[in-house]
Structures are given as structure tokens and as C-alpha cells.
Amino acid sequence: MCIAVFMWKAHPLYPFFLLLNRDEFHDRDTKPLGWWEDGKILGGRDGVAGGTWLACSRDGRVAFVTNVRELQSLPQAKSRGHLPVRFLLTKQGPKEYAEEVASEADLYNGFNLIVADLVTKTMFYVTNRARDGPSVIEVPPGIHVLTNASLDTPWLKAKRLEHSFREKMNNYNESEIPTKELIETLMTNNVRDDFSLLPKIYPPEKEHQLSAIFVDCDTPLGRYGTRSTSAVTVKTSGELNFFERYLENDSWREHGVGFQITHWH
């Protein structure tokens, strides 16, 4: 389970600005933010399946994925974490890749995938759990929230995050955005929804625990919750900064990497 809020082509200084919380079991092997695949991919990495939840490349390609909340799952499904990796290693454009993924939809459990080329300013969203089957849409400019339902589904936690993010953007509509400050004020919110207002997919107690933006709970399988908060920001100059605040051995650590996107114009 994850939640992301992002701004796309809607700010004079930042064509792209993303904040994302990754929720996972605390004992699942995870590699923090770094370069991998011979320096082609920058992001955190799942140490179990080898994929990622959010990553980017030097040529300005970004991809992130969330699971869809559902009761049934395919035991032999392919890992959803490899969907962003494949995009970052391919030469396909976002639309072409999204359509290819949609054609393979039955091989995966429910997912939401965003793929973007920041140089060509194109972004597409693909899911295999739309009402009428797989769906591919171009993401319009604006502020969007992605949780464990389709893009911009108005779950209460999504509405809380969008409202808070919009309020902050009103303060920074033409100026530098303080990334770490936004992480502290927006992404650590542990307010939970009233039981009567939950999506009613999982059992009520489980949904209640997952209804916060920042998740932290004990489960029969171990401690589960927000393992990391990431920010990817891109300025009109082509400067990309990737910041990660992550949990390691019960201590919060920070790491950031910045670079100039190649072939930026």
C-alpha cells in the first residue's frame, strides 16, 4: 500500500513535483535510494522481488506504482515492482509502454502505474483494475493523488492529502518549494478515518489502520507501515532532485541525489 501526491505541469518553477509514502512490512528486505542497473536507474529497491515502487533515469524518465486494494490475488502473478524498471530500461515512450502493459494486464495482481518522460512532457497512467478492464489515459496537468484505487479516487486519506498539498502550493505558487518541510507536515499525518467512512474492501479494523496517510500498525505477520517517504522534484532548468527519508533498523535516515537531466530543453 502506498500513497502519492504529485503536481504535473502546474507550477512555473516545477514541471513535476512528487511526494510518495511507501507502506510495507518492516522486516521485508529493502535497499534505500541509490543507483542500480549499472547506473541507469535511481531509486529504492525491493530486496525480495528486485523491483521498485518509484524510480527515475538520467534521461528524465520517471515511473511509480501502487497496488490496488482487492481481496482476491493471483498466486503466480508477476511482480508489479518490475513494471517501473522495464519502463526505465526501454526506449518506448510513455503511451506506447502503457499500452503494452495494458495488453499484459492479466499477468499481474491489481496495479496503478504512472510513467512519464519529463523531457517530452508526456505522462500516462495505466491500471488493470478499471471498471471496464485495463485502462490507459494521459495524465492532464494539475494536482493528482494516487492511492490503492484508481487515479484521483476520492478516498478520505486522498482528499486530506490533496487538500493539504493544494493549501501549501498556494503559499509557494511562484517560489521554491521546501521539500523537507512538506514531507514533515503532509506525509507524516497519522489521522485515521471514521469506521463508517472506510472503502469497505478489507475488514474494518484493517482498513482503519490503513486509512492514515502515514501508516503504522502491528499485524499477525509483523509490524507494517510507512517505510519511506520519497520526493522527486524537477525544475524548469532540468535539475532533478530525489530525496528519501527511510526507516532502517528502527531509525529514520535521509539521503538525497541530484543530477541534470540529459537532453533537457
PDB file of C-alpha atoms in Angstrom:
ATOM      1  CA  MET A   1       0.000   0.000   0.000  1.00  0.00           C
ATOM      2  CA  CYS A   2       1.282   3.463  -0.872  1.00  0.00           C
ATOM      3  CA  ILE A   3       0.021   6.991  -1.371  1.00  0.00           C
ATOM      4  CA  ALA A   4       1.393   9.683  -3.667  1.00  0.00           C
ATOM      5  CA  VAL A   5       0.511  13.280  -4.412  1.00  0.00           C
ATOM      6  CA  PHE A   6       2.042  14.941  -7.441  1.00  0.00           C
ATOM      7  CA  MET A   7       1.874  18.158  -9.401  1.00  0.00           C
ATOM      8  CA  TRP A   8       2.241  17.913 -13.173  1.00  0.00           C
ATOM      9  CA  LYS A   9       2.833  20.917 -15.446  1.00  0.00           C
ATOM     10  CA  ALA A  10       1.028  23.213 -12.997  1.00  0.00           C
ATOM     11  CA  HIS A  11       3.796  25.341 -11.403  1.00  0.00           C
ATOM     12  CA  PRO A  12       6.057  27.975 -13.002  1.00  0.00           C
ATOM     13  CA  LEU A  13       9.257  26.560 -11.425  1.00  0.00           C
ATOM     14  CA  TYR A  14       8.464  22.845 -11.136  1.00  0.00           C
ATOM     15  CA  PRO A  15       7.068  20.940 -14.133  1.00  0.00           C
ATOM     16  CA  PHE A  16       6.974  17.880 -11.851  1.00  0.00           C
ATOM     17  CA  PHE A  17       6.820  17.589  -8.059  1.00  0.00           C
ATOM     18  CA  LEU A  18       6.061  14.297  -6.284  1.00  0.00           C
ATOM     19  CA  LEU A  19       5.724  13.111  -2.689  1.00  0.00           C
ATOM     20  CA  LEU A  20       5.208   9.393  -2.051  1.00  0.00           C
ATOM     21  CA  ASN A  21       4.843   7.195   1.038  1.00  0.00           C
ATOM     22  CA  ARG A  22       5.715   3.536   0.629  1.00  0.00           C
ATOM     23  CA  ASP A  23       3.972   1.145   3.038  1.00  0.00           C
ATOM     24  CA  GLU A  24       5.411  -2.310   3.590  1.00  0.00           C
ATOM     25  CA  PHE A  25       6.214  -4.866   6.267  1.00  0.00           C
ATOM     26  CA  HIS A  26       9.113  -3.595   8.348  1.00  0.00           C
ATOM     27  CA  ASP A  27      11.065  -6.837   8.030  1.00  0.00           C
ATOM     28  CA  ARG A  28      10.912  -7.005   4.216  1.00  0.00           C
ATOM     29  CA  ASP A  29      14.374  -6.602   2.734  1.00  0.00           C
ATOM     30  CA  THR A  30      14.628  -3.185   1.106  1.00  0.00           C
ATOM     31  CA  LYS A  31      17.522  -1.261  -0.438  1.00  0.00           C
ATOM     32  CA  PRO A  32      17.430   2.528   0.091  1.00  0.00           C
ATOM     33  CA  LEU A  33      17.729   5.177  -2.620  1.00  0.00           C
ATOM     34  CA  GLY A  34      20.697   4.630  -4.903  1.00  0.00           C
ATOM     35  CA  TRP A  35      21.846   3.992  -8.475  1.00  0.00           C
ATOM     36  CA  TRP A  36      21.488   0.451  -9.860  1.00  0.00           C
ATOM     37  CA  GLU A  37      21.362  -1.417 -13.192  1.00  0.00           C
ATOM     38  CA  ASP A  38      24.885  -0.078 -13.929  1.00  0.00           C
ATOM     39  CA  GLY A  39      23.884   3.474 -13.072  1.00  0.00           C
ATOM     40  CA  LYS A  40      20.822   3.527 -15.322  1.00  0.00           C
ATOM     41  CA  ILE A  41      18.176   3.616 -12.572  1.00  0.00           C
ATOM     42  CA  LEU A  42      17.902   5.757  -9.446  1.00  0.00           C
ATOM     43  CA  GLY A  43      15.504   4.666  -6.713  1.00  0.00           C
ATOM     44  CA  GLY A  44      14.891   2.367  -3.790  1.00  0.00           C
ATOM     45  CA  ARG A  45      14.732  -1.355  -4.468  1.00  0.00           C
ATOM     46  CA  ASP A  46      12.737  -4.258  -3.123  1.00  0.00           C
ATOM     47  CA  GLY A  47      15.275  -6.815  -1.908  1.00  0.00           C
ATOM     48  CA  VAL A  48      12.818  -9.692  -2.294  1.00  0.00           C
ATOM     49  CA  ALA A  49      11.440  -9.369  -5.835  1.00  0.00           C
ATOM     50  CA  GLY A  50      14.073  -6.948  -7.171  1.00  0.00           C
ATOM     51  CA  GLY A  51      11.682  -4.271  -8.428  1.00  0.00           C
ATOM     52  CA  THR A  52      10.850  -0.773  -7.210  1.00  0.00           C
ATOM     53  CA  TRP A  53       7.914   1.408  -6.216  1.00  0.00           C
ATOM     54  CA  LEU A  54       9.466   4.652  -7.557  1.00  0.00           C
ATOM     55  CA  ALA A  55      12.497   5.319  -9.715  1.00  0.00           C
ATOM     56  CA  CYS A  56      13.877   7.563 -12.440  1.00  0.00           C
ATOM     57  CA  SER A  57      16.641   7.646 -15.039  1.00  0.00           C
ATOM     58  CA  ARG A  58      19.256  10.159 -16.143  1.00  0.00           C
ATOM     59  CA  ASP A  59      17.320  10.933 -19.315  1.00  0.00           C
ATOM     60  CA  GLY A  60      14.304  12.187 -17.379  1.00  0.00           C
ATOM     61  CA  ARG A  61      12.042   9.158 -17.251  1.00  0.00           C
ATOM     62  CA  VAL A  62      10.072   8.572 -14.047  1.00  0.00           C
ATOM     63  CA  ALA A  63       7.821   5.698 -13.020  1.00  0.00           C
ATOM     64  CA  PHE A  64       5.947   4.745  -9.861  1.00  0.00           C
ATOM     65  CA  VAL A  65       3.445   2.046  -8.986  1.00  0.00           C
ATOM     66  CA  THR A  66       0.879   1.278  -6.298  1.00  0.00           C
ATOM     67  CA  ASN A  67      -1.075  -1.888  -5.591  1.00  0.00           C
ATOM     68  CA  VAL A  68      -4.851  -1.931  -5.922  1.00  0.00           C
ATOM     69  CA  ARG A  69      -6.741  -2.846  -2.767  1.00  0.00           C
ATOM     70  CA  GLU A  70      -8.561  -6.097  -3.537  1.00  0.00           C
ATOM     71  CA  LEU A  71      -9.490  -9.320  -1.760  1.00  0.00           C
ATOM     72  CA  GLN A  72      -8.513 -11.850  -4.443  1.00  0.00           C
ATOM     73  CA  SER A  73      -4.989 -12.261  -5.749  1.00  0.00           C
ATOM     74  CA  LEU A  74      -3.201 -14.429  -8.287  1.00  0.00           C
ATOM     75  CA  PRO A  75      -0.679 -16.708  -6.544  1.00  0.00           C
ATOM     76  CA  GLN A  76       1.572 -16.902  -9.624  1.00  0.00           C
ATOM     77  CA  ALA A  77       1.296 -13.254 -10.665  1.00  0.00           C
ATOM     78  CA  LYS A  78       4.333 -11.386 -11.977  1.00  0.00           C
ATOM     79  CA  SER A  79       5.896  -8.786  -9.675  1.00  0.00           C
ATOM     80  CA  ARG A  80       4.348  -5.334 -10.102  1.00  0.00           C
ATOM     81  CA  GLY A  81       7.598  -3.753  -8.962  1.00  0.00           C
ATOM     82  CA  HIS A  82       9.212  -4.687 -12.269  1.00  0.00           C
ATOM     83  CA  LEU A  83       6.782  -2.502 -14.241  1.00  0.00           C
ATOM     84  CA  PRO A  84       8.639   0.765 -13.432  1.00  0.00           C
ATOM     85  CA  VAL A  85      12.006  -0.917 -14.047  1.00  0.00           C
ATOM     86  CA  ARG A  86      11.009  -2.107 -17.517  1.00  0.00           C
ATOM     87  CA  PHE A  87       9.891   1.379 -18.494  1.00  0.00           C
ATOM     88  CA  LEU A  88      13.147   2.962 -17.357  1.00  0.00           C
ATOM     89  CA  LEU A  89      15.201   0.466 -19.360  1.00  0.00           C
ATOM     90  CA  THR A  90      13.136   0.587 -22.556  1.00  0.00           C
ATOM     91  CA  LYS A  91      13.232   3.123 -25.374  1.00  0.00           C
ATOM     92  CA  GLN A  92       9.437   3.171 -25.653  1.00  0.00           C
ATOM     93  CA  GLY A  93       7.529   6.365 -24.960  1.00  0.00           C
ATOM     94  CA  PRO A  94       5.091   6.520 -22.026  1.00  0.00           C
ATOM     95  CA  LYS A  95       1.995   5.902 -24.142  1.00  0.00           C
ATOM     96  CA  GLU A  96       3.475   3.006 -26.091  1.00  0.00           C
ATOM     97  CA  TYR A  97       4.754   1.370 -22.917  1.00  0.00           C
ATOM     98  CA  ALA A  98       1.478   1.882 -21.045  1.00  0.00           C
ATOM     99  CA  GLU A  99      -0.422   0.237 -23.893  1.00  0.00           C
ATOM    100  CA  GLU A 100       1.984  -2.703 -23.867  1.00  0.00           C
ATOM    101  CA  VAL A 101       1.489  -3.131 -20.122  1.00  0.00           C
ATOM    102  CA  ALA A 102      -2.298  -2.959 -20.556  1.00  0.00           C
ATOM    103  CA  SER A 103      -2.078  -5.845 -23.042  1.00  0.00           C
ATOM    104  CA  GLU A 104      -0.386  -7.946 -20.311  1.00  0.00           C
ATOM    105  CA  ALA A 105      -2.832  -6.913 -17.579  1.00  0.00           C
ATOM    106  CA  ASP A 106      -3.930 -10.442 -16.692  1.00  0.00           C
ATOM    107  CA  LEU A 107      -0.408 -11.415 -15.650  1.00  0.00           C
ATOM    108  CA  TYR A 108      -0.464  -9.097 -12.624  1.00  0.00           C
ATOM    109  CA  ASN A 109      -2.446  -8.513  -9.492  1.00  0.00           C
ATOM    110  CA  GLY A 110      -4.131  -5.107  -9.338  1.00  0.00           C
ATOM    111  CA  PHE A 111      -1.827  -2.167 -10.038  1.00  0.00           C
ATOM    112  CA  ASN A 112      -1.742   1.538 -10.817  1.00  0.00           C
ATOM    113  CA  LEU A 113       1.272   2.660 -12.834  1.00  0.00           C
ATOM    114  CA  ILE A 114       2.392   6.166 -13.769  1.00  0.00           C
ATOM    115  CA  VAL A 115       5.072   6.544 -16.453  1.00  0.00           C
ATOM    116  CA  ALA A 116       6.443   9.880 -17.604  1.00  0.00           C
ATOM    117  CA  ASP A 117       9.038  11.354 -19.924  1.00  0.00           C
ATOM    118  CA  LEU A 118       9.964  14.692 -18.402  1.00  0.00           C
ATOM    119  CA  VAL A 119      11.867  15.836 -21.499  1.00  0.00           C
ATOM    120  CA  THR A 120       8.911  15.411 -23.859  1.00  0.00           C
ATOM    121  CA  LYS A 121       6.474  16.404 -21.066  1.00  0.00           C
ATOM    122  CA  THR A 122       4.293  13.324 -21.506  1.00  0.00           C
ATOM    123  CA  MET A 123       2.756  11.246 -18.717  1.00  0.00           C
ATOM    124  CA  PHE A 124       0.411   8.259 -18.845  1.00  0.00           C
ATOM    125  CA  TYR A 125      -1.499   6.271 -16.259  1.00  0.00           C
ATOM    126  CA  VAL A 126      -2.310   2.584 -16.717  1.00  0.00           C
ATOM    127  CA  THR A 127      -4.293   0.277 -14.472  1.00  0.00           C
ATOM    128  CA  ASN A 128      -5.569  -3.269 -14.847  1.00  0.00           C
ATOM    129  CA  ARG A 129      -8.469  -2.683 -12.466  1.00  0.00           C
ATOM    130  CA  ALA A 130     -10.626  -0.081 -14.229  1.00  0.00           C
ATOM    131  CA  ARG A 131     -14.364  -0.840 -14.374  1.00  0.00           C
ATOM    132  CA  ASP A 132     -14.239  -1.961 -17.989  1.00  0.00           C
ATOM    133  CA  GLY A 133     -10.875  -3.718 -17.956  1.00  0.00           C
ATOM    134  CA  PRO A 134      -7.364  -2.306 -18.487  1.00  0.00           C
ATOM    135  CA  SER A 135      -7.254   1.446 -18.982  1.00  0.00           C
ATOM    136  CA  VAL A 136      -4.627   3.841 -20.349  1.00  0.00           C
ATOM    137  CA  ILE A 137      -5.099   7.598 -20.033  1.00  0.00           C
ATOM    138  CA  GLU A 138      -2.878  10.625 -20.482  1.00  0.00           C
ATOM    139  CA  VAL A 139      -2.486  12.451 -17.180  1.00  0.00           C
ATOM    140  CA  PRO A 140      -3.699  16.061 -17.505  1.00  0.00           C
ATOM    141  CA  PRO A 141      -1.860  18.998 -15.915  1.00  0.00           C
ATOM    142  CA  GLY A 142      -2.759  19.643 -12.287  1.00  0.00           C
ATOM    143  CA  ILE A 143      -2.511  18.089  -8.839  1.00  0.00           C
ATOM    144  CA  HIS A 144      -3.274  14.380  -8.558  1.00  0.00           C
ATOM    145  CA  VAL A 145      -3.376  11.768  -5.805  1.00  0.00           C
ATOM    146  CA  LEU A 146      -2.740   8.059  -6.301  1.00  0.00           C
ATOM    147  CA  THR A 147      -3.624   5.570  -3.576  1.00  0.00           C
ATOM    148  CA  ASN A 148      -4.708   1.936  -3.824  1.00  0.00           C
ATOM    149  CA  ALA A 149      -7.681   2.706  -6.048  1.00  0.00           C
ATOM    150  CA  SER A 150      -7.695   4.351  -9.476  1.00  0.00           C
ATOM    151  CA  LEU A 151      -6.062   7.738 -10.009  1.00  0.00           C
ATOM    152  CA  ASP A 152      -7.815  10.567  -8.115  1.00  0.00           C
ATOM    153  CA  THR A 153     -10.342   8.276  -6.410  1.00  0.00           C
ATOM    154  CA  PRO A 154     -11.717  10.434  -3.557  1.00  0.00           C
ATOM    155  CA  TRP A 155     -10.876   8.198  -0.601  1.00  0.00           C
ATOM    156  CA  LEU A 156     -10.750  10.334   2.528  1.00  0.00           C
ATOM    157  CA  LYS A 157      -6.996   9.981   3.028  1.00  0.00           C
ATOM    158  CA  ALA A 158      -6.506  11.033  -0.600  1.00  0.00           C
ATOM    159  CA  LYS A 159      -8.765  14.053  -0.161  1.00  0.00           C
ATOM    160  CA  ARG A 160      -6.926  15.058   3.033  1.00  0.00           C
ATOM    161  CA  LEU A 161      -3.576  14.873   1.288  1.00  0.00           C
ATOM    162  CA  GLU A 162      -4.766  16.718  -1.820  1.00  0.00           C
ATOM    163  CA  HIS A 163      -6.371  19.488   0.243  1.00  0.00           C
ATOM    164  CA  SER A 164      -3.248  19.973   2.376  1.00  0.00           C
ATOM    165  CA  PHE A 165      -0.982  19.914  -0.668  1.00  0.00           C
ATOM    166  CA  ARG A 166      -3.115  22.484  -2.502  1.00  0.00           C
ATOM    167  CA  GLU A 167      -3.058  24.744   0.555  1.00  0.00           C
ATOM    168  CA  LYS A 168       0.732  24.584   0.655  1.00  0.00           C
ATOM    169  CA  MET A 169       1.036  25.237  -3.069  1.00  0.00           C
ATOM    170  CA  ASN A 170      -0.983  28.414  -2.630  1.00  0.00           C
ATOM    171  CA  ASN A 171       1.893  29.620  -0.443  1.00  0.00           C
ATOM    172  CA  TYR A 172       4.548  28.649  -2.981  1.00  0.00           C
ATOM    173  CA  ASN A 173       2.774  29.334  -6.259  1.00  0.00           C
ATOM    174  CA  GLU A 174       5.765  31.152  -7.769  1.00  0.00           C
ATOM    175  CA  SER A 175       8.640  30.296  -5.443  1.00  0.00           C
ATOM    176  CA  GLU A 176      10.940  27.489  -4.305  1.00  0.00           C
ATOM    177  CA  ILE A 177       9.102  24.684  -2.528  1.00  0.00           C
ATOM    178  CA  PRO A 178      10.667  23.469   0.770  1.00  0.00           C
ATOM    179  CA  THR A 179      10.564  19.721   0.146  1.00  0.00           C
ATOM    180  CA  LYS A 180      11.572  18.511   3.616  1.00  0.00           C
ATOM    181  CA  GLU A 181       9.073  20.835   5.257  1.00  0.00           C
ATOM    182  CA  LEU A 182       6.284  19.440   3.101  1.00  0.00           C
ATOM    183  CA  ILE A 183       7.279  15.884   3.976  1.00  0.00           C
ATOM    184  CA  GLU A 184       7.112  16.690   7.675  1.00  0.00           C
ATOM    185  CA  THR A 185       3.772  18.473   7.529  1.00  0.00           C
ATOM    186  CA  LEU A 186       1.935  16.392   4.912  1.00  0.00           C
ATOM    187  CA  MET A 187       3.362  12.880   4.745  1.00  0.00           C
ATOM    188  CA  THR A 188       3.603  12.106   8.474  1.00  0.00           C
ATOM    189  CA  ASN A 189      -0.116  12.668   9.095  1.00  0.00           C
ATOM    190  CA  ASN A 190      -1.430   9.687  11.098  1.00  0.00           C
ATOM    191  CA  VAL A 191      -5.107  10.728  11.341  1.00  0.00           C
ATOM    192  CA  ARG A 192      -7.400   7.755  10.673  1.00  0.00           C
ATOM    193  CA  ASP A 193     -10.872   7.788   9.148  1.00  0.00           C
ATOM    194  CA  ASP A 194     -14.105   7.064  10.947  1.00  0.00           C
ATOM    195  CA  PHE A 195     -15.101   3.398  10.541  1.00  0.00           C
ATOM    196  CA  SER A 196     -18.339   4.390   8.799  1.00  0.00           C
ATOM    197  CA  LEU A 197     -16.427   6.198   6.026  1.00  0.00           C
ATOM    198  CA  LEU A 198     -13.974   3.470   5.001  1.00  0.00           C
ATOM    199  CA  PRO A 199     -13.977   1.977   1.449  1.00  0.00           C
ATOM    200  CA  LYS A 200     -15.262  -1.339   2.845  1.00  0.00           C
ATOM    201  CA  ILE A 201     -12.992  -3.667   0.877  1.00  0.00           C
ATOM    202  CA  TYR A 202     -10.923  -5.156   3.692  1.00  0.00           C
ATOM    203  CA  PRO A 203     -12.205  -5.997   7.206  1.00  0.00           C
ATOM    204  CA  PRO A 204     -12.999  -2.765   9.106  1.00  0.00           C
ATOM    205  CA  GLU A 205     -10.111  -2.916  11.602  1.00  0.00           C
ATOM    206  CA  LYS A 206      -7.540  -3.457   8.862  1.00  0.00           C
ATOM    207  CA  GLU A 207      -8.956  -0.642   6.733  1.00  0.00           C
ATOM    208  CA  HIS A 208      -8.998   1.650   9.743  1.00  0.00           C
ATOM    209  CA  GLN A 209      -5.278   1.030  10.273  1.00  0.00           C
ATOM    210  CA  LEU A 210      -4.563   1.754   6.607  1.00  0.00           C
ATOM    211  CA  SER A 211      -6.694   4.912   6.468  1.00  0.00           C
ATOM    212  CA  ALA A 212      -3.910   7.245   7.603  1.00  0.00           C
ATOM    213  CA  ILE A 213      -1.503   8.941   5.209  1.00  0.00           C
ATOM    214  CA  PHE A 214       1.342   7.700   7.439  1.00  0.00           C
ATOM    215  CA  VAL A 215       0.608   4.087   8.369  1.00  0.00           C
ATOM    216  CA  ASP A 216       1.985   2.289  11.431  1.00  0.00           C
ATOM    217  CA  CYS A 217       0.366  -0.852  12.817  1.00  0.00           C
ATOM    218  CA  ASP A 218       1.020  -4.295  14.235  1.00  0.00           C
ATOM    219  CA  THR A 219      -0.377  -7.255  12.304  1.00  0.00           C
ATOM    220  CA  PRO A 220      -0.287 -11.036  12.778  1.00  0.00           C
ATOM    221  CA  LEU A 221       2.519 -11.088  10.179  1.00  0.00           C
ATOM    222  CA  GLY A 222       4.569  -8.371  11.889  1.00  0.00           C
ATOM    223  CA  ARG A 223       4.836  -4.610  12.006  1.00  0.00           C
ATOM    224  CA  TYR A 224       3.529  -2.893   8.894  1.00  0.00           C
ATOM    225  CA  GLY A 225       3.503   0.706   7.799  1.00  0.00           C
ATOM    226  CA  THR A 226       5.248   3.584   6.081  1.00  0.00           C
ATOM    227  CA  ARG A 227       8.829   2.501   5.482  1.00  0.00           C
ATOM    228  CA  SER A 228       9.907   5.519   3.467  1.00  0.00           C
ATOM    229  CA  THR A 229       8.847   8.899   2.142  1.00  0.00           C
ATOM    230  CA  SER A 230      10.269   9.994  -1.199  1.00  0.00           C
ATOM    231  CA  ALA A 231      10.275  13.288  -3.055  1.00  0.00           C
ATOM    232  CA  VAL A 232      11.143  13.735  -6.717  1.00  0.00           C
ATOM    233  CA  THR A 233      11.307  17.344  -7.846  1.00  0.00           C
ATOM    234  CA  VAL A 234      12.168  18.672 -11.296  1.00  0.00           C
ATOM    235  CA  LYS A 235      12.843  22.341 -12.027  1.00  0.00           C
ATOM    236  CA  THR A 236      12.389  24.134 -15.336  1.00  0.00           C
ATOM    237  CA  SER A 237      16.205  24.094 -15.649  1.00  0.00           C
ATOM    238  CA  GLY A 238      16.139  20.289 -15.882  1.00  0.00           C
ATOM    239  CA  GLU A 239      17.607  19.791 -12.422  1.00  0.00           C
ATOM    240  CA  LEU A 240      16.162  16.648 -10.802  1.00  0.00           C
ATOM    241  CA  ASN A 241      16.402  16.028  -7.064  1.00  0.00           C
ATOM    242  CA  PHE A 242      15.451  12.710  -5.458  1.00  0.00           C
ATOM    243  CA  PHE A 243      15.182  12.703  -1.680  1.00  0.00           C
ATOM    244  CA  GLU A 244      14.333   9.737   0.521  1.00  0.00           C
ATOM    245  CA  ARG A 245      13.586   9.555   4.232  1.00  0.00           C
ATOM    246  CA  TYR A 246      13.633   5.890   5.171  1.00  0.00           C
ATOM    247  CA  LEU A 247      13.427   3.558   8.138  1.00  0.00           C
ATOM    248  CA  GLU A 248      16.455   1.389   8.806  1.00  0.00           C
ATOM    249  CA  ASN A 249      16.874  -0.673  11.990  1.00  0.00           C
ATOM    250  CA  ASP A 250      14.091   1.355  13.645  1.00  0.00           C
ATOM    251  CA  SER A 251      15.906   4.640  12.943  1.00  0.00           C
ATOM    252  CA  TRP A 252      14.929   7.252  10.351  1.00  0.00           C
ATOM    253  CA  ARG A 253      17.672   8.197   7.902  1.00  0.00           C
ATOM    254  CA  GLU A 254      17.858  10.602   4.973  1.00  0.00           C
ATOM    255  CA  HIS A 255      19.579  10.530   1.615  1.00  0.00           C
ATOM    256  CA  GLY A 256      19.372  12.700  -1.474  1.00  0.00           C
ATOM    257  CA  VAL A 257      20.700  12.592  -5.031  1.00  0.00           C
ATOM    258  CA  GLY A 258      20.568  15.348  -7.616  1.00  0.00           C
ATOM    259  CA  PHE A 259      21.525  15.491 -11.281  1.00  0.00           C
ATOM    260  CA  GLN A 260      20.911  17.353 -14.521  1.00  0.00           C
ATOM    261  CA  ILE A 261      18.551  15.527 -16.885  1.00  0.00           C
ATOM    262  CA  THR A 262      20.303  14.741 -20.168  1.00  0.00           C
ATOM    263  CA  HIS A 263      18.993  16.301 -23.404  1.00  0.00           C
ATOM    264  CA  TRP A 264      16.824  18.718 -21.434  1.00  0.00           C
ATOM    265  CA  HIS A 265      15.313  21.563 -23.463  1.00  0.00           C
TER     266      HIS A 265
END
